[in-house]
């Protein structure tokens, strides 16, 4: 279900979420139009994700339930894991700089992937279309 290339189509409350994360106004404006694209290859409970955006290109490997490290485009470092629960990927990541929790989910319905985000009481979503 997650396999394929997904291009961000629209955001819901993403700027407020980034503000809560402490991202400054200029970076928020740029990040709201980052043209994020992810290519996901799932093999059992292991995932390979290629991320491309206006900021960078990188590749990440993770396995359900196994902790890994990931840096956001602004350099904020996270540590945590994705866990596959049925058809949903549930992510739980801790910021290394302040110990606070960022939770996120990914689900696919038809040709749309929805990623939700929560940080310190602020929820956001990004919707991706298959490309
Ligand atoms: C991946 O599966 O794409 C790699 C791991 C993702 C970790 C969590 C992503 C949270 C992204 C939050 C964006 C915040 C911008 C301020």
Coordinates of N, CA, C and O and ligand atoms in Angstrom, one line a residue:
X1 N 0.8 -1.2 0.0 CA 0.0 0.0 0.0 C 0.9 1.3 0.0 O 0.5 2.2 -0.7
X2 N 1.9 1.3 0.8 CA 2.8 2.5 0.9 C 3.7 2.6 -0.3 O 4.2 3.7 -0.6
X3 N 3.9 1.5 -1.0 CA 4.9 1.5 -2.1 C 4.5 2.5 -3.2 O 3.3 2.6 -3.6
X4 N 5.5 3.2 -3.7 CA 5.3 4.2 -4.8 C 5.9 5.5 -4.5 O 6.6 5.7 -3.5
X5 N 5.6 6.4 -5.4 CA 6.2 7.8 -5.3 C 5.0 8.7 -5.0 O 4.0 8.7 -5.6
X6 N 5.2 9.5 -3.9 CA 4.1 10.4 -3.4 C 4.6 11.8 -3.3 O 5.7 12.1 -2.8
X7 N 3.8 12.7 -3.9 CA 4.2 14.1 -4.0 C 3.2 14.9 -3.2 O 2.0 14.7 -3.3
X8 N 3.7 15.8 -2.3 CA 2.8 16.6 -1.5 C 1.9 17.4 -2.3 O 2.3 18.0 -3.3
X9 N 0.6 17.4 -1.9 CA -0.5 18.1 -2.7 C -1.0 19.3 -1.9 O -1.2 20.4 -2.4
X10 N -1.2 19.1 -0.6 CA -1.7 20.2 0.3 C -1.4 19.9 1.7 O -1.2 18.8 2.1
X11 N -1.5 21.0 2.5 CA -1.2 20.9 3.9 C -2.4 21.4 4.7 O -3.2 22.2 4.3
X12 N -2.5 20.9 6.0 CA -3.6 21.3 6.9 C -2.9 21.7 8.2 O -2.4 20.8 8.9
X13 N -2.9 23.0 8.5 CA -2.3 23.5 9.8 C -0.8 23.3 9.9 O -0.2 23.4 11.0
X14 N -0.1 23.0 8.8 CA 1.3 22.7 8.8 C 2.2 23.9 9.3 O 3.2 23.7 10.0
X15 N 1.7 25.1 8.9 CA 2.5 26.3 9.4 C 2.5 26.5 10.9 O 3.5 26.8 11.5
X16 N 1.3 26.2 11.5 CA 1.1 26.3 12.9 C 2.0 25.3 13.6 O 2.6 25.5 14.7
X17 N 2.0 24.1 13.0 CA 2.8 23.0 13.6 C 4.3 23.4 13.5 O 5.0 23.2 14.6
X18 N 4.7 23.9 12.4 CA 6.1 24.3 12.3 C 6.5 25.4 13.3 O 7.6 25.4 13.9
X19 N 5.5 26.3 13.5 CA 5.7 27.4 14.5 C 5.9 26.8 15.9 O 6.8 27.2 16.6
X20 N 5.1 25.8 16.2 CA 5.2 25.1 17.5 C 6.5 24.4 17.7 O 7.1 24.4 18.7
X21 N 7.0 24.0 16.5 CA 8.4 23.3 16.5 C 9.5 24.3 16.6 O 10.7 23.9 16.8
X22 N 9.2 25.6 16.5 CA 10.2 26.6 16.7 C 10.9 27.0 15.4 O 11.9 27.7 15.4
X23 N 10.2 26.7 14.2 CA 10.8 27.1 12.9 C 10.4 28.5 12.7 O 9.3 28.9 12.8
X24 N 11.4 29.3 12.3 CA 11.2 30.7 12.1 C 10.3 31.0 10.8 O 10.1 30.1 10.0
X25 N 9.8 32.2 10.7 CA 8.8 32.6 9.7 C 9.3 32.4 8.3 O 8.6 31.8 7.5
X26 N 10.5 32.8 8.0 CA 11.1 32.6 6.7 C 11.2 31.2 6.3 O 10.7 30.8 5.2
X27 N 11.7 30.3 7.2 CA 11.8 28.9 6.9 C 10.4 28.3 6.8 O 10.2 27.4 6.0
X28 N 9.4 28.7 7.6 CA 8.1 28.2 7.5 C 7.5 28.5 6.1 O 6.8 27.6 5.5
X29 N 7.7 29.7 5.6 CA 7.2 30.1 4.3 C 7.8 29.2 3.2 O 7.1 28.7 2.3
X30 N 9.1 28.9 3.3 CA 9.7 28.1 2.3 C 9.2 26.6 2.5 O 8.9 26.0 1.5
X31 N 9.2 26.2 3.7 CA 8.8 24.8 4.0 C 7.4 24.4 3.6 O 7.1 23.3 3.3
X32 N 6.5 25.4 3.6 CA 5.1 25.2 3.2 C 5.0 24.9 1.7 O 4.0 24.3 1.3
X33 N 6.1 25.2 1.0 CA 6.1 25.0 -0.5 C 7.3 24.2 -0.8 O 8.1 24.6 -1.7
X34 N 7.6 23.2 -0.1 CA 8.9 22.5 -0.2 C 8.9 21.4 -1.4 O 9.9 20.8 -1.6
X35 N 7.7 21.2 -2.0 CA 7.6 20.2 -3.0 C 8.1 18.8 -2.6 O 8.7 18.1 -3.4
X36 N 7.8 18.5 -1.4 CA 8.3 17.2 -0.8 C 7.7 16.0 -1.6 O 6.5 16.0 -1.9
X37 N 8.6 15.1 -1.9 CA 8.3 13.9 -2.6 C 8.9 12.8 -1.9 O 10.1 12.9 -1.6
X38 N 8.2 11.7 -1.6 CA 8.8 10.5 -1.0 C 8.5 9.3 -1.8 O 7.4 9.1 -2.4
X39 N 9.6 8.5 -2.0 CA 9.4 7.2 -2.7 C 9.6 6.1 -1.6 O 10.6 6.1 -1.0
X40 N 8.6 5.3 -1.5 CA 8.6 4.2 -0.4 C 8.7 2.9 -1.1 O 7.9 2.5 -2.0
X41 N 9.6 2.1 -0.6 CA 9.7 0.6 -1.0 C 9.6 -0.2 0.3 O 10.5 -0.1 1.2
X42 N 8.5 -0.9 0.5 CA 8.3 -1.7 1.7 C 8.6 -3.2 1.3 O 8.1 -3.7 0.3
X43 N 9.4 -3.8 2.2 CA 9.6 -5.3 2.1 C 9.3 -5.9 3.4 O 10.1 -5.7 4.4
X44 N 8.2 -6.5 3.6 CA 7.8 -7.0 4.9 C 7.6 -5.8 5.9 O 6.9 -4.9 5.6
X45 N 8.4 -5.9 7.0 CA 8.3 -4.8 7.9 C 9.5 -3.8 7.8 O 9.8 -3.0 8.8
X46 N 10.2 -3.9 6.7 CA 11.3 -2.9 6.5 C 10.9 -2.0 5.3 O 10.3 -2.3 4.4
X47 N 11.4 -0.8 5.5 CA 11.1 0.3 4.6 C 12.3 1.0 4.1 O 13.3 1.3 4.9
X48 N 12.3 1.4 2.8 CA 13.4 2.2 2.3 C 12.6 3.5 1.7 O 11.7 3.3 1.0
X49 N 13.0 4.6 2.2 CA 12.3 5.9 1.8 C 13.3 6.8 1.2 O 14.4 7.1 1.8
X50 N 13.0 7.3 0.0 CA 13.8 8.3 -0.6 C 13.0 9.6 -0.5 O 11.9 9.7 -0.9
X51 N 13.7 10.6 0.1 CA 13.0 11.9 0.3 C 13.7 13.0 -0.6 O 14.9 13.1 -0.6
X52 N 12.9 13.7 -1.3 CA 13.4 14.8 -2.2 C 12.5 16.0 -1.9 O 11.3 15.9 -1.8
X53 N 13.2 17.2 -1.7 CA 12.4 18.4 -1.5 C 13.3 19.6 -2.0 O 14.4 19.3 -2.5
X54 N 12.7 20.8 -1.9 CA 13.5 21.9 -2.3 C 14.8 22.1 -1.4 O 15.7 22.7 -1.9
X55 N 14.8 21.4 -0.3 CA 15.9 21.6 0.6 C 17.0 20.5 0.4 O 18.2 20.8 0.7
X56 N 16.6 19.3 0.1 CA 17.6 18.2 0.1 C 17.1 16.9 -0.5 O 15.8 16.8 -0.7
X57 N 18.0 16.0 -0.7 CA 17.6 14.6 -1.1 C 18.3 13.7 -0.2 O 19.5 13.9 0.1
X58 N 17.6 12.7 0.4 CA 18.2 11.7 1.2 C 17.5 10.4 1.2 O 16.3 10.4 0.8
X59 N 18.1 9.4 1.7 CA 17.5 8.1 1.7 C 17.6 7.5 3.1 O 18.6 7.7 3.8
X60 N 16.5 6.9 3.6 CA 16.4 6.4 4.9 C 16.0 5.0 4.9 O 15.1 4.6 4.1
X61 N 16.5 4.1 5.7 CA 16.1 2.8 5.9 C 15.6 2.6 7.3 O 16.3 3.0 8.3
X62 N 14.4 2.0 7.5 CA 14.0 1.7 8.9 C 13.2 0.4 8.9 O 12.6 0.0 7.9
X63 N 13.1 -0.2 10.1 CA 12.3 -1.4 10.3 C 11.3 -1.1 11.4 O 11.6 -0.4 12.3
X64 N 10.1 -1.6 11.2 CA 9.0 -1.4 12.2 C 9.5 -1.7 13.6 O 10.0 -2.8 13.8
X65 N 9.3 -0.8 14.5 CA 9.6 -1.0 15.9 C 11.1 -0.8 16.2 O 11.4 -0.9 17.4
X66 N 11.9 -0.5 15.3 CA 13.4 -0.3 15.5 C 13.8 1.2 15.5 O 13.5 1.9 14.6
X67 N 14.4 1.6 16.6 CA 14.8 3.0 16.7 C 15.9 3.4 15.7 O 16.8 2.6 15.5
X68 N 15.7 4.6 15.2 CA 16.8 5.1 14.3 C 16.8 6.7 14.5 O 16.0 7.2 15.2
X69 N 17.8 7.3 13.8 CA 18.0 8.7 14.0 C 17.6 9.4 12.7 O 17.9 8.8 11.6
X70 N 17.1 10.6 12.8 CA 16.7 11.3 11.6 C 16.8 12.8 11.9 O 16.4 13.3 12.9
X71 N 17.4 13.6 10.9 CA 17.5 15.0 11.1 C 16.5 15.7 10.2 O 16.4 15.4 9.0
X72 N 15.8 16.7 10.7 CA 14.9 17.5 9.9 C 15.7 18.5 9.0 O 16.9 18.7 9.3
X73 N 15.0 19.1 8.0 CA 15.7 19.9 7.1 C 16.4 21.1 7.8 O 17.4 21.6 7.3
X74 N 15.9 21.5 8.9 CA 16.6 22.6 9.6 C 17.7 22.2 10.6 O 18.2 23.0 11.4
X75 N 18.0 20.9 10.6 CA 19.0 20.4 11.4 C 18.6 19.8 12.8 O 19.4 19.2 13.5
X76 N 17.3 20.0 13.1 CA 16.8 19.4 14.3 C 16.9 17.9 14.3 O 16.4 17.2 13.4
X77 N 17.5 17.3 15.3 CA 17.7 15.8 15.3 C 16.6 15.1 16.1 O 16.3 15.5 17.3
X78 N 16.1 14.0 15.6 CA 15.1 13.2 16.2 C 15.6 11.8 16.3 O 16.5 11.4 15.6
X79 N 15.1 11.1 17.3 CA 15.4 9.7 17.5 C 14.1 9.0 17.8 O 13.3 9.5 18.7
X80 N 13.8 7.9 17.2 CA 12.5 7.2 17.4 C 12.3 6.1 16.4 O 13.2 5.7 15.7
X81 N 11.0 5.7 16.3 CA 10.7 4.6 15.4 C 9.3 4.8 14.8 O 8.5 5.5 15.3
X82 N 9.2 4.1 13.7 CA 7.9 3.8 13.0 C 7.5 2.4 13.4 O 8.3 1.5 13.4
X83 N 6.2 2.2 13.7 CA 5.7 0.9 13.9 C 4.4 0.7 13.0 O 3.6 1.5 13.0
X84 N 4.5 -0.4 12.4 CA 3.3 -0.8 11.5 C 2.2 -1.4 12.3 O 2.5 -2.4 12.9
X85 N 1.1 -0.8 12.3 CA -0.1 -1.3 13.0 C -1.2 -1.5 12.0 O -1.8 -0.5 11.7
X86 N -1.4 -2.7 11.6 CA -2.4 -2.9 10.5 C -1.9 -2.2 9.3 O -0.8 -2.4 8.8
X87 N -2.8 -1.3 8.8 CA -2.5 -0.5 7.6 C -1.9 0.9 7.9 O -1.8 1.7 7.0
X88 N -1.6 1.1 9.2 CA -1.1 2.4 9.6 C 0.3 2.4 10.1 O 0.7 1.5 10.8
X89 N 1.1 3.3 9.7 CA 2.5 3.5 10.2 C 2.3 4.5 11.3 O 1.8 5.6 11.1
X90 N 2.8 4.2 12.5 CA 2.7 5.1 13.7 C 4.1 5.4 14.1 O 4.9 4.5 14.4
X91 N 4.4 6.7 14.0 CA 5.8 7.1 14.4 C 5.8 7.9 15.7 O 4.9 8.7 16.0
X92 N 6.9 7.6 16.5 CA 7.1 8.3 17.7 C 8.5 8.7 17.8 O 9.4 7.8 17.8
X93 N 8.8 10.0 17.8 CA 10.1 10.5 17.7 C 10.4 11.5 18.9 O 9.5 12.3 19.2
X94 N 11.6 11.5 19.4 CA 11.9 12.5 20.4 C 12.9 13.4 19.9 O 13.9 13.0 19.2
X95 N 12.8 14.7 20.2 CA 13.8 15.7 19.8 C 15.0 15.5 20.7 O 14.8 15.5 21.9
X96 N 16.1 15.5 20.1 CA 17.3 15.3 20.9 C 17.7 16.6 21.7 O 18.3 16.6 22.8
X97 N 17.3 17.8 21.2 CA 17.6 19.0 21.8 C 16.8 19.3 23.1 O 17.3 20.0 24.0
X98 N 15.6 18.9 23.1 CA 14.7 19.2 24.3 C 14.0 18.0 24.9 O 13.2 18.2 25.8
X99 N 14.1 16.9 24.3 CA 13.5 15.7 24.8 C 12.0 15.6 24.6 O 11.3 14.6 25.0
X100 N 11.4 16.5 23.8 CA 10.0 16.5 23.6 C 9.6 15.6 22.4 O 10.4 15.4 21.5
X101 N 8.3 15.1 22.5 CA 7.8 14.1 21.6 C 7.1 14.7 20.4 O 6.3 15.6 20.5
X102 N 7.5 14.1 19.2 CA 6.8 14.4 18.0 C 6.1 13.0 17.5 O 6.9 12.1 17.4
X103 N 4.8 13.0 17.4 CA 4.2 11.8 16.9 C 3.7 12.1 15.5 O 3.3 13.2 15.1
X104 N 3.6 11.0 14.7 CA 3.2 11.1 13.3 C 2.6 9.8 12.8 O 2.9 8.8 13.4
X105 N 1.7 9.9 11.9 CA 1.2 8.6 11.3 C 1.2 8.8 9.8 O 1.1 9.9 9.2
X106 N 1.2 7.6 9.1 CA 1.0 7.6 7.7 C -0.1 6.6 7.3 O 0.0 5.4 7.8
X107 N -1.0 7.0 6.5 CA -2.0 6.0 6.0 C -2.3 6.3 4.6 O -2.1 7.4 4.1
X108 N -2.7 5.2 3.9 CA -3.0 5.3 2.4 C -4.4 5.0 2.2 O -4.9 4.0 2.7
X109 N -5.2 5.9 1.5 CA -6.5 5.6 1.1 C -6.6 5.8 -0.4 O -6.4 7.0 -0.8
X110 N -6.7 4.8 -1.2 CA -6.7 4.9 -2.7 C -5.4 5.6 -3.1 O -4.3 5.0 -2.8
X111 N -5.5 6.7 -3.9 CA -4.3 7.3 -4.4 C -3.8 8.4 -3.6 O -3.1 9.3 -4.1
X112 N -4.2 8.5 -2.3 CA -3.8 9.5 -1.4 C -3.1 9.0 -0.1 O -3.6 8.1 0.5
X113 N -2.0 9.5 0.2 CA -1.3 9.2 1.4 C -1.4 10.4 2.3 O -1.2 11.6 1.9
X114 N -1.9 10.2 3.6 CA -2.0 11.2 4.5 C -1.0 11.0 5.6 O -0.9 9.9 6.2
X115 N -0.2 12.1 5.9 CA 0.7 12.0 7.1 C 0.2 13.0 8.1 O 0.0 14.2 7.8
X116 N 0.0 12.6 9.3 CA -0.4 13.5 10.4 C 0.8 13.7 11.3 O 1.7 12.9 11.4
X117 N 0.8 14.9 12.0 CA 1.9 15.3 12.8 C 1.3 15.8 14.1 O 0.3 16.6 14.1
X118 N 1.9 15.6 15.2 CA 1.5 16.2 16.5 C 2.8 16.6 17.2 O 3.7 15.8 17.4
X119 N 2.8 17.9 17.7 CA 3.9 18.3 18.6 C 3.4 19.3 19.6 O 2.8 20.3 19.2
X120 N 3.5 18.9 20.9 CA 3.1 19.8 21.9 C 1.7 20.4 21.7 O 1.6 21.6 21.8
X121 N 0.8 19.6 21.4 CA -0.6 20.0 21.3 C -1.1 20.5 20.0 O -2.2 20.9 19.9
X122 N -0.2 20.6 19.0 CA -0.6 21.1 17.7 C -0.6 20.0 16.7 O 0.4 19.3 16.5
X123 N -1.7 19.8 16.0 CA -1.9 18.8 15.0 C -1.8 19.4 13.6 O -2.3 20.5 13.4
X124 N -1.2 18.6 12.7 CA -1.2 19.1 11.3 C -1.3 17.8 10.4 O -1.1 16.7 10.9
X125 N -1.6 18.1 9.1 CA -1.6 17.0 8.2 C -1.0 17.5 6.9 O -1.1 18.6 6.5
X126 N -0.3 16.5 6.2 CA 0.1 16.8 4.8 C -0.5 15.6 3.9 O -0.5 14.5 4.4
X127 N -1.1 16.0 2.8 CA -1.7 15.0 1.9 C -0.9 14.9 0.6 O -0.5 15.9 0.1
X128 N -0.6 13.7 0.3 CA 0.3 13.4 -0.9 C -0.5 12.6 -1.9 O -1.4 11.7 -1.6
X129 N -0.2 12.9 -3.2 CA -0.8 12.2 -4.3 C 0.2 11.3 -5.0 O 1.4 11.6 -5.0
X130 N -0.2 10.2 -5.5 CA 0.7 9.3 -6.3 C 1.2 10.0 -7.5 O 0.4 10.7 -8.1
X131 N 2.5 9.9 -7.8 CA 3.0 10.5 -9.0 C 3.8 9.5 -9.8 O 4.0 8.4 -9.4
Ligands
LIG1 C1 10.6 9.0 6.9 O1 10.0 7.9 7.1 O2 10.3 9.7 6.0 C2 11.8 9.3 7.8 C3 11.5 9.4 9.2 C4 10.5 10.5 9.5 C5 10.6 10.9 10.9 C6 9.5 11.9 11.4 C7 9.2 12.9 10.5 C8 8.6 14.1 11.1 C9 8.7 15.3 10.2 C10 8.3 16.6 10.8 C11 8.5 17.8 10.0 C12 8.7 18.9 10.9 C13 8.9 20.2 10.2 C14 9.1 21.3 11.3

